Coordinates of C-alpha atoms in Angstrom, one line a residue:
M231 CA 76.7 -38.7 87.7
R232 CA 76.1 -34.5 86.6
N233 CA 73.3 -32.9 85.0
W234 CA 72.3 -35.3 82.2
Q235 CA 70.3 -38.0 83.6
A236 CA 68.0 -38.0 86.5
D237 CA 66.8 -41.6 88.7
G238 CA 67.6 -43.9 85.3
V239 CA 65.8 -42.3 82.8
A240 CA 66.3 -42.4 79.3
M241 CA 67.9 -39.2 78.8
K242 CA 66.2 -37.2 75.8
P243 CA 68.2 -36.3 72.4
L244 CA 70.3 -33.4 72.6
A245 CA 69.1 -32.2 69.6
G246 CA 65.0 -32.0 70.3
V247 CA 64.0 -34.3 67.3
P248 CA 65.7 -37.7 67.0
V249 CA 68.7 -38.0 64.2
P250 CA 66.5 -40.5 62.9
D251 CA 63.6 -39.0 62.6
R252 CA 65.5 -36.2 61.3
L253 CA 67.2 -37.6 59.0
A254 CA 63.7 -39.3 57.2
A255 CA 62.4 -36.2 57.1
D256 CA 65.4 -34.3 55.6
E257 CA 65.5 -37.5 52.6
A258 CA 61.9 -37.1 51.5
N259 CA 62.3 -33.0 51.6
L260 CA 65.7 -33.7 49.1
R261 CA 63.8 -36.1 46.8
S262 CA 60.7 -33.7 46.2
A263 CA 63.7 -31.1 45.6
F264 CA 65.5 -32.9 43.5
R265 CA 66.2 -31.1 40.6
P266 CA 67.1 -32.6 36.3
G267 CA 70.4 -31.2 34.8
E268 CA 71.7 -30.0 38.8
P269 CA 75.5 -30.4 38.6
S270 CA 76.6 -31.4 41.3
S271 CA 75.0 -33.2 44.4
T272 CA 71.5 -33.1 45.3
R273 CA 70.7 -29.9 47.6
L274 CA 67.2 -29.4 49.2
I275 CA 67.4 -25.3 47.9
D276 CA 70.7 -24.2 45.2
A277 CA 74.1 -22.1 46.2
D278 CA 72.9 -18.8 45.7
E279 CA 70.2 -19.2 47.9
T280 CA 72.8 -21.1 50.7
V281 CA 74.9 -18.1 50.4
N282 CA 71.7 -15.8 50.6
R283 CA 70.3 -17.7 54.1
L284 CA 73.8 -17.4 55.4
R285 CA 74.8 -13.4 54.6
P286 CA 73.1 -12.1 57.5
H287 CA 74.7 -14.1 60.0
F288 CA 78.2 -13.6 58.0
S289 CA 79.6 -11.3 61.6
R290 CA 78.2 -13.6 63.9
L291 CA 80.1 -16.4 62.1
G292 CA 83.2 -14.2 61.8
I293 CA 83.2 -13.7 57.6
V294 CA 84.3 -10.5 57.4
R295 CA 85.1 -10.6 53.7
M296 CA 84.8 -12.8 50.6
A297 CA 86.4 -12.9 46.7
E298 CA 86.6 -14.4 43.7
V299 CA 90.3 -15.2 43.5
T300 CA 89.4 -18.1 39.8
G301 CA 91.9 -14.9 38.2
L302 CA 94.9 -15.7 39.9
D303 CA 95.4 -18.8 37.7
R304 CA 95.2 -18.5 34.1
I305 CA 92.7 -21.9 33.8
G306 CA 89.9 -20.6 34.6
I307 CA 87.8 -23.2 36.9
P308 CA 85.3 -21.3 39.4
V309 CA 87.4 -20.5 43.7
W310 CA 86.0 -18.5 45.7
M311 CA 87.6 -17.5 49.4
A312 CA 86.2 -16.5 52.9
V313 CA 88.0 -15.0 55.3
R314 CA 87.7 -15.2 59.3
P315 CA 90.7 -13.1 60.7
N316 CA 89.6 -13.9 64.0
S317 CA 89.5 -18.2 63.4
R318 CA 90.5 -20.7 66.0
T319 CA 91.7 -22.7 62.9
L320 CA 92.8 -21.1 59.8
A321 CA 91.9 -18.4 58.6
V322 CA 91.0 -18.6 55.3
S323 CA 88.5 -21.1 53.8
Q324 CA 88.0 -21.7 49.7
G325 CA 85.6 -23.5 47.7
K326 CA 85.8 -24.5 43.9
G327 CA 82.5 -25.4 41.4
V328 CA 81.8 -25.5 38.0
S329 CA 79.9 -22.6 38.5
A330 CA 80.8 -19.3 40.3
A331 CA 77.8 -20.0 43.0
H332 CA 79.0 -23.2 42.8
A333 CA 82.1 -21.8 44.1
R334 CA 80.9 -18.9 46.9
A335 CA 79.0 -21.6 47.9
S336 CA 81.7 -24.0 48.8
A337 CA 83.6 -21.3 50.1
V338 CA 80.9 -19.9 52.8
M339 CA 79.7 -23.4 53.8
E340 CA 83.0 -24.5 54.7
A341 CA 84.1 -21.0 56.8
A342 CA 80.7 -21.6 58.5
E343 CA 81.0 -25.0 59.1
I344 CA 84.7 -24.1 60.2
A345 CA 83.1 -21.9 62.7
I346 CA 79.7 -23.6 64.5
A347 CA 82.8 -26.5 65.4
E348 CA 85.1 -23.9 66.8
D349 CA 82.4 -23.4 69.6
V350 CA 80.0 -25.6 69.3
P351 CA 76.7 -25.1 70.3
V352 CA 75.2 -27.9 71.4
T353 CA 74.6 -29.0 74.8
S354 CA 77.4 -31.2 76.8
F355 CA 77.6 -32.5 80.5
A356 CA 80.6 -33.8 82.5
A357 CA 80.8 -37.6 83.2
S358 CA 82.7 -39.9 83.3
R359 CA 83.2 -43.4 80.8
R360 CA 82.2 -45.2 83.4
E361 CA 79.5 -43.3 84.4
L362 CA 77.5 -44.1 81.0
R363 CA 79.0 -46.9 80.6
D364 CA 77.3 -48.3 83.9
A365 CA 74.0 -46.1 83.0
G366 CA 74.2 -48.4 79.9
H367 CA 75.2 -46.0 77.1
D368 CA 78.0 -46.3 74.8
V369 CA 80.8 -44.7 74.5
F370 CA 82.9 -43.8 71.1
D371 CA 86.3 -45.3 71.2
G372 CA 88.4 -42.7 70.8
R373 CA 91.8 -44.3 70.4
M374 CA 93.1 -44.5 66.9
L375 CA 92.0 -40.2 67.5
L376 CA 94.7 -39.8 70.3
M377 CA 97.3 -36.8 69.6
R378 CA 101.1 -38.3 69.7
G379 CA 102.2 -38.6 73.3
A380 CA 98.3 -39.0 75.2
D381 CA 95.8 -41.1 76.2
E382 CA 92.1 -41.1 76.9
A383 CA 90.9 -39.9 80.2
G384 CA 90.8 -43.0 82.8
P385 CA 87.5 -44.3 83.4
E386 CA 86.8 -42.2 86.5
E387 CA 87.8 -39.6 84.9
T388 CA 85.8 -36.7 84.4
D389 CA 84.9 -35.5 80.6
Y390 CA 82.6 -33.1 78.5
W391 CA 80.8 -35.2 75.9
V392 CA 78.3 -34.4 73.2
E393 CA 75.5 -37.3 71.8
G394 CA 75.9 -39.0 68.9
F395 CA 74.6 -41.0 66.5
D396 CA 75.9 -44.3 65.9
L397 CA 74.1 -45.2 61.9
I398 CA 74.5 -48.6 61.5
K399 CA 74.4 -49.9 64.9
Q400 CA 70.9 -47.2 65.0
K401 CA 71.4 -45.9 68.9
P402 CA 73.1 -42.6 70.6
V403 CA 76.5 -42.7 71.3
F404 CA 78.6 -40.1 73.2
V405 CA 81.4 -38.6 72.0
P406 CA 84.7 -36.8 74.1
R407 CA 83.2 -32.5 73.2
E408 CA 86.8 -32.4 72.5
L409 CA 87.0 -34.5 69.4
V410 CA 84.5 -32.9 67.1
S411 CA 85.5 -29.6 68.6
L412 CA 88.5 -27.4 66.6
D413 CA 91.3 -25.0 68.9
F414 CA 94.7 -24.9 66.7
T415 CA 95.1 -21.5 69.5
S416 CA 97.2 -22.1 72.4
A417 CA 94.0 -21.7 74.6
R418 CA 92.7 -24.9 74.1
R419 CA 92.5 -26.9 77.1
S420 CA 93.0 -30.4 76.6
F421 CA 95.2 -32.1 74.1
R422 CA 94.2 -35.2 74.0
Y423 CA 92.9 -36.0 70.6
S424 CA 94.2 -34.7 67.8
Q425 CA 91.4 -32.3 65.9
S426 CA 90.9 -32.3 62.4
T427 CA 88.3 -31.3 59.8
D428 CA 88.0 -34.9 58.9
G429 CA 83.9 -35.8 58.1
L430 CA 83.5 -32.3 59.1
A431 CA 80.3 -30.8 56.7
S432 CA 77.7 -29.2 56.5
G433 CA 74.3 -29.0 54.3
N434 CA 71.0 -26.7 54.4
C435 CA 70.1 -30.1 56.2
L436 CA 71.3 -32.9 58.0
L437 CA 71.1 -35.6 55.8
E438 CA 73.1 -33.2 53.4
A439 CA 75.5 -32.9 56.3
V440 CA 76.1 -36.5 56.8
I441 CA 75.9 -37.6 53.1
H442 CA 79.1 -34.7 52.5
G443 CA 80.7 -36.1 55.7
L444 CA 80.5 -39.6 54.9
C445 CA 82.2 -39.4 51.8
E446 CA 84.8 -37.3 53.1
R447 CA 85.8 -40.4 55.5
V448 CA 85.4 -42.8 52.9
E449 CA 87.9 -41.0 50.3
R450 CA 89.8 -39.7 52.8
D451 CA 90.3 -43.5 53.5
A452 CA 90.7 -44.6 49.8
T453 CA 93.6 -42.2 48.8
E454 CA 95.5 -43.4 52.5
L455 CA 94.9 -46.7 51.2
W456 CA 96.1 -45.2 47.6
R457 CA 99.5 -44.2 49.1
F458 CA 100.6 -47.8 48.9
Q459 CA 99.7 -48.0 45.2
R460 CA 103.1 -49.1 42.9
D461 CA 103.3 -47.3 39.7
A462 CA 102.1 -49.9 37.1
G463 CA 98.9 -49.4 39.6
V464 CA 99.1 -45.8 39.5
E465 CA 98.9 -45.7 35.6
A466 CA 96.6 -49.0 35.2
R467 CA 93.9 -46.7 36.7
C468 CA 94.3 -43.8 35.0
V469 CA 90.9 -42.3 33.1
D470 CA 90.0 -40.5 30.1
P471 CA 88.2 -38.1 31.0
A472 CA 85.9 -38.0 28.1
V473 CA 84.5 -41.9 28.8
F474 CA 82.1 -39.9 30.9
A475 CA 80.8 -37.7 28.0
D476 CA 79.5 -34.9 30.5
S477 CA 79.6 -31.1 29.3
G478 CA 80.8 -30.8 32.9
I479 CA 83.9 -32.6 32.7
H480 CA 84.6 -32.6 29.1
W481 CA 83.9 -28.1 29.7
L482 CA 86.5 -28.3 32.7
A483 CA 89.1 -30.6 31.0
E484 CA 89.2 -28.2 27.8
R485 CA 89.7 -25.2 30.2
I486 CA 92.5 -27.1 31.4
A487 CA 93.8 -27.3 28.3
A488 CA 93.5 -24.5 26.8
A489 CA 95.6 -23.3 29.7
N490 CA 98.3 -24.9 28.7
F491 CA 98.2 -27.7 31.5
V492 CA 97.6 -31.4 31.2
L493 CA 94.5 -33.1 33.4
R494 CA 94.6 -36.6 34.8
L495 CA 91.6 -38.4 36.7
F496 CA 93.1 -41.5 38.8
N497 CA 90.0 -43.8 40.0
V498 CA 91.0 -44.4 43.0
T499 CA 88.3 -46.0 44.1
S500 CA 88.5 -48.5 47.1
D501 CA 87.0 -51.9 47.9
I502 CA 84.3 -50.4 49.6
G503 CA 82.9 -49.3 46.5
L504 CA 81.3 -45.5 46.3
P505 CA 83.7 -43.7 43.8
V506 CA 86.5 -42.1 44.4
F507 CA 88.7 -40.2 42.0
M508 CA 91.8 -38.0 42.3
A509 CA 93.0 -35.8 39.3
T510 CA 96.6 -33.9 39.0
I511 CA 97.0 -30.8 36.9
S512 CA 100.5 -30.1 35.7
P513 CA 102.1 -28.2 33.1
A514 CA 101.8 -29.1 29.2
T515 CA 105.6 -28.4 29.2
H516 CA 107.7 -31.0 29.9
H517 CA 110.9 -31.0 32.1
A518 CA 114.0 -32.2 33.0
T519 CA 112.6 -31.3 37.0
Y520 CA 109.1 -30.4 38.2
L521 CA 108.7 -28.6 41.7
H522 CA 106.8 -29.0 44.2
F523 CA 103.7 -27.1 43.2
D524 CA 104.2 -27.9 39.9
L525 CA 101.5 -30.6 40.4
A526 CA 98.0 -29.6 42.0
A527 CA 96.1 -32.9 43.0
G528 CA 92.4 -32.7 44.1
Y529 CA 90.4 -35.6 45.3
G530 CA 86.6 -36.6 44.8
C531 CA 84.0 -38.9 46.2
H532 CA 80.1 -39.5 45.7
L533 CA 77.8 -41.5 44.8
S534 CA 77.6 -40.8 41.2
P535 CA 81.1 -41.1 39.3
R536 CA 80.6 -38.4 37.3
V537 CA 79.8 -35.7 40.6
A538 CA 83.0 -37.6 42.5
A539 CA 85.1 -36.6 39.3
M540 CA 83.7 -32.8 38.9
R541 CA 85.1 -32.9 42.4
A542 CA 88.1 -33.8 42.1
V543 CA 88.5 -31.7 38.9
T544 CA 87.6 -28.5 40.0
E545 CA 89.8 -29.5 43.2
A546 CA 92.6 -29.6 41.5
A547 CA 92.3 -26.3 40.3
Q548 CA 91.9 -24.9 43.7
T549 CA 94.9 -26.1 45.2
R550 CA 96.3 -25.1 42.1
I551 CA 95.0 -20.9 42.9
T552 CA 95.9 -22.1 47.2
N553 CA 98.9 -22.2 45.9
I554 CA 98.9 -19.8 44.1
S555 CA 97.6 -17.2 47.1
G556 CA 99.3 -18.7 49.7
A557 CA 96.3 -18.0 52.0
R558 CA 96.8 -20.9 53.8
D559 CA 98.4 -19.7 57.2
D560 CA 99.7 -23.4 57.8
F561 CA 102.3 -23.2 54.4
D562 CA 105.6 -23.4 54.5
P563 CA 107.1 -20.5 52.3
S564 CA 110.5 -23.2 52.2
E565 CA 108.0 -25.8 50.0
Y566 CA 107.6 -23.2 46.3
H567 CA 111.9 -24.5 46.2
Q568 CA 111.0 -28.0 46.9
R569 CA 111.3 -30.1 44.1
L570 CA 108.5 -32.9 43.0
A571 CA 109.4 -36.1 45.0
P572 CA 110.6 -38.2 42.4
D573 CA 107.7 -40.9 43.2
L574 CA 105.0 -38.8 42.4
S575 CA 106.5 -38.5 38.8
V576 CA 103.9 -40.9 37.2
Y577 CA 101.1 -39.0 37.8
I578 CA 102.3 -36.6 35.2
H579 CA 103.5 -39.3 32.5
A580 CA 100.5 -41.9 32.9
K581 CA 98.5 -42.6 29.6
P582 CA 95.0 -42.1 30.4
A583 CA 92.6 -44.9 29.1
D584 CA 89.3 -45.2 26.9
H585 CA 88.3 -48.5 28.7
W586 CA 86.0 -47.8 31.6
R587 CA 82.6 -46.9 32.0
F588 CA 80.9 -46.0 35.3
D589 CA 77.3 -46.9 35.6
E590 CA 75.2 -43.6 37.6
P591 CA 72.9 -44.5 39.8
E592 CA 68.7 -43.6 40.1
P593 CA 68.9 -39.7 40.9
H594 CA 67.0 -40.9 43.7
L595 CA 69.5 -42.3 45.4
R596 CA 71.9 -39.5 45.8
A597 CA 69.6 -38.2 48.7
N598 CA 69.4 -41.8 50.0
L599 CA 71.7 -42.2 53.2
E600 CA 71.1 -46.5 53.2
T601 CA 72.3 -45.9 49.6
Y602 CA 75.7 -45.3 51.3
L603 CA 76.0 -46.9 54.6
E604 CA 75.5 -50.6 52.4
P605 CA 78.7 -50.6 51.2
L606 CA 80.4 -50.0 54.3
R607 CA 78.6 -53.3 55.9
Q608 CA 79.5 -55.6 53.2
R609 CA 83.3 -54.8 54.3
G610 CA 83.1 -55.0 57.8
I611 CA 82.5 -51.8 58.8
T612 CA 80.4 -52.2 62.0
S613 CA 80.1 -48.2 63.2
V614 CA 79.5 -44.7 61.1
V615 CA 78.9 -42.4 63.6
A616 CA 77.0 -38.4 63.4
V617 CA 77.9 -36.4 65.5
P618 CA 75.5 -32.9 65.0
L619 CA 76.6 -29.6 66.4
G620 CA 74.6 -27.4 65.7
G621 CA 73.9 -24.2 62.9
E622 CA 70.5 -24.4 62.0
E623 CA 70.6 -20.9 63.4
Y624 CA 71.5 -19.7 60.5
D625 CA 69.7 -21.9 58.4
M626 CA 71.8 -24.8 57.9
S627 CA 72.6 -27.6 60.4
V628 CA 76.9 -29.1 60.3
C629 CA 78.0 -32.3 62.2
R630 CA 81.5 -34.5 62.4
V631 CA 81.3 -37.9 61.1
L632 CA 83.7 -40.7 62.4
V633 CA 84.3 -44.1 61.0
N634 CA 87.0 -45.8 63.4
E635 CA 87.0 -48.3 61.2
L636 CA 88.1 -46.1 57.6
E637 CA 91.5 -44.6 57.1
S638 CA 92.4 -40.8 58.4
P639 CA 94.9 -39.1 57.1
A640 CA 97.9 -38.4 58.4
G641 CA 98.5 -35.8 61.0
I642 CA 99.6 -35.7 64.7
R643 CA 97.6 -38.7 65.8
K644 CA 99.3 -41.6 68.1
H645 CA 98.4 -44.3 65.8
R646 CA 99.1 -43.2 61.9
F647 CA 97.7 -46.5 60.5
G648 CA 94.7 -49.0 61.0
G649 CA 93.9 -52.1 60.0
R650 CA 93.1 -51.7 56.3
A651 CA 96.2 -49.2 55.8
L652 CA 98.6 -52.9 57.3
N653 CA 96.4 -55.3 55.0
A654 CA 97.5 -52.2 52.1
M655 CA 101.0 -52.5 52.9
L656 CA 101.0 -56.2 52.9
R657 CA 99.7 -57.0 49.8
Q658 CA 102.2 -54.8 47.9

């Protein structure tokens, strides 16, 4: 084996400090940093300070411009963008929030986390899968994330690995570097794994990043399962935003209505139990024919149903501005002329119900990782791998969260559906 273990001595964690110790320290810090009335999730520092701490590092991260694009739409929900012209993925990252500060921080953090994933700074090493296993180490099973037409490296074939940590099994696990990297350019050297930002997240500390990444994986799983809902099931889970009795959600709904649009909110929470919502924004004036971009959708997941719903609504507003600006590098111009798929009209015509009641968790639980992991355990999820990707030199933390047993978004993967999706199909 090459440069990673000597004479059978257990390897030290690559990050220097064991992941469990980092997470425990972060939880204590996050609990003490809790601010009553915070409109979003618990964070170590506020949104403005987050941006100010990152600003000196913009040039190294490739961020050359930030812009408020809220005014491109008439709704007025804050949306900002950060531009990285030399990106190996998308050049424009967008962020949203209930305030300009939150939207600005969201855009900057997304741009920064992608920049770090494009050039992962943590130590990697060359070894074969067999060498790792013979030495008694766990190796991540990446078969569900293979690209179409690709296979994993053979057991004797050398690959490059980074160290992750399985939060459920409480032990290190080694993950192919390619799987947690991002490079959509022709310079990419290996094409085994379907690279994605799914589960990629950042925070002011590692725990923030892990919670955000885990929530995204649960959200993506729930939305994949939601695709199999029949129209009656969609209509039955349409929620009146007023049931939250939340000033932030009320303000968002008012902005949308004042601009002559209709907000619809759907409870798409899966059997996992962590709250997931879908929000749609569509014209208030009914048409005989709708175009593809007449319907904008957003999603959100969080321990707090209120925060999850707020994330979904602000993301739907962000989706509208993304469509209006055409700033995403992967947009197909023909989409602007496409008609709305017939099966999506249910989201426009669904009627909200006010019988819903959502319990808010105790504030300190938002910073408690175990509270997010236990619902997964209860549903038989046996592995949640967090891979720290660095960022500490920029006063932030980036990680990729991998959960094989949850469904993943459509892409260029060899295996489109996992067991949960297949079971959802059979139940319809």
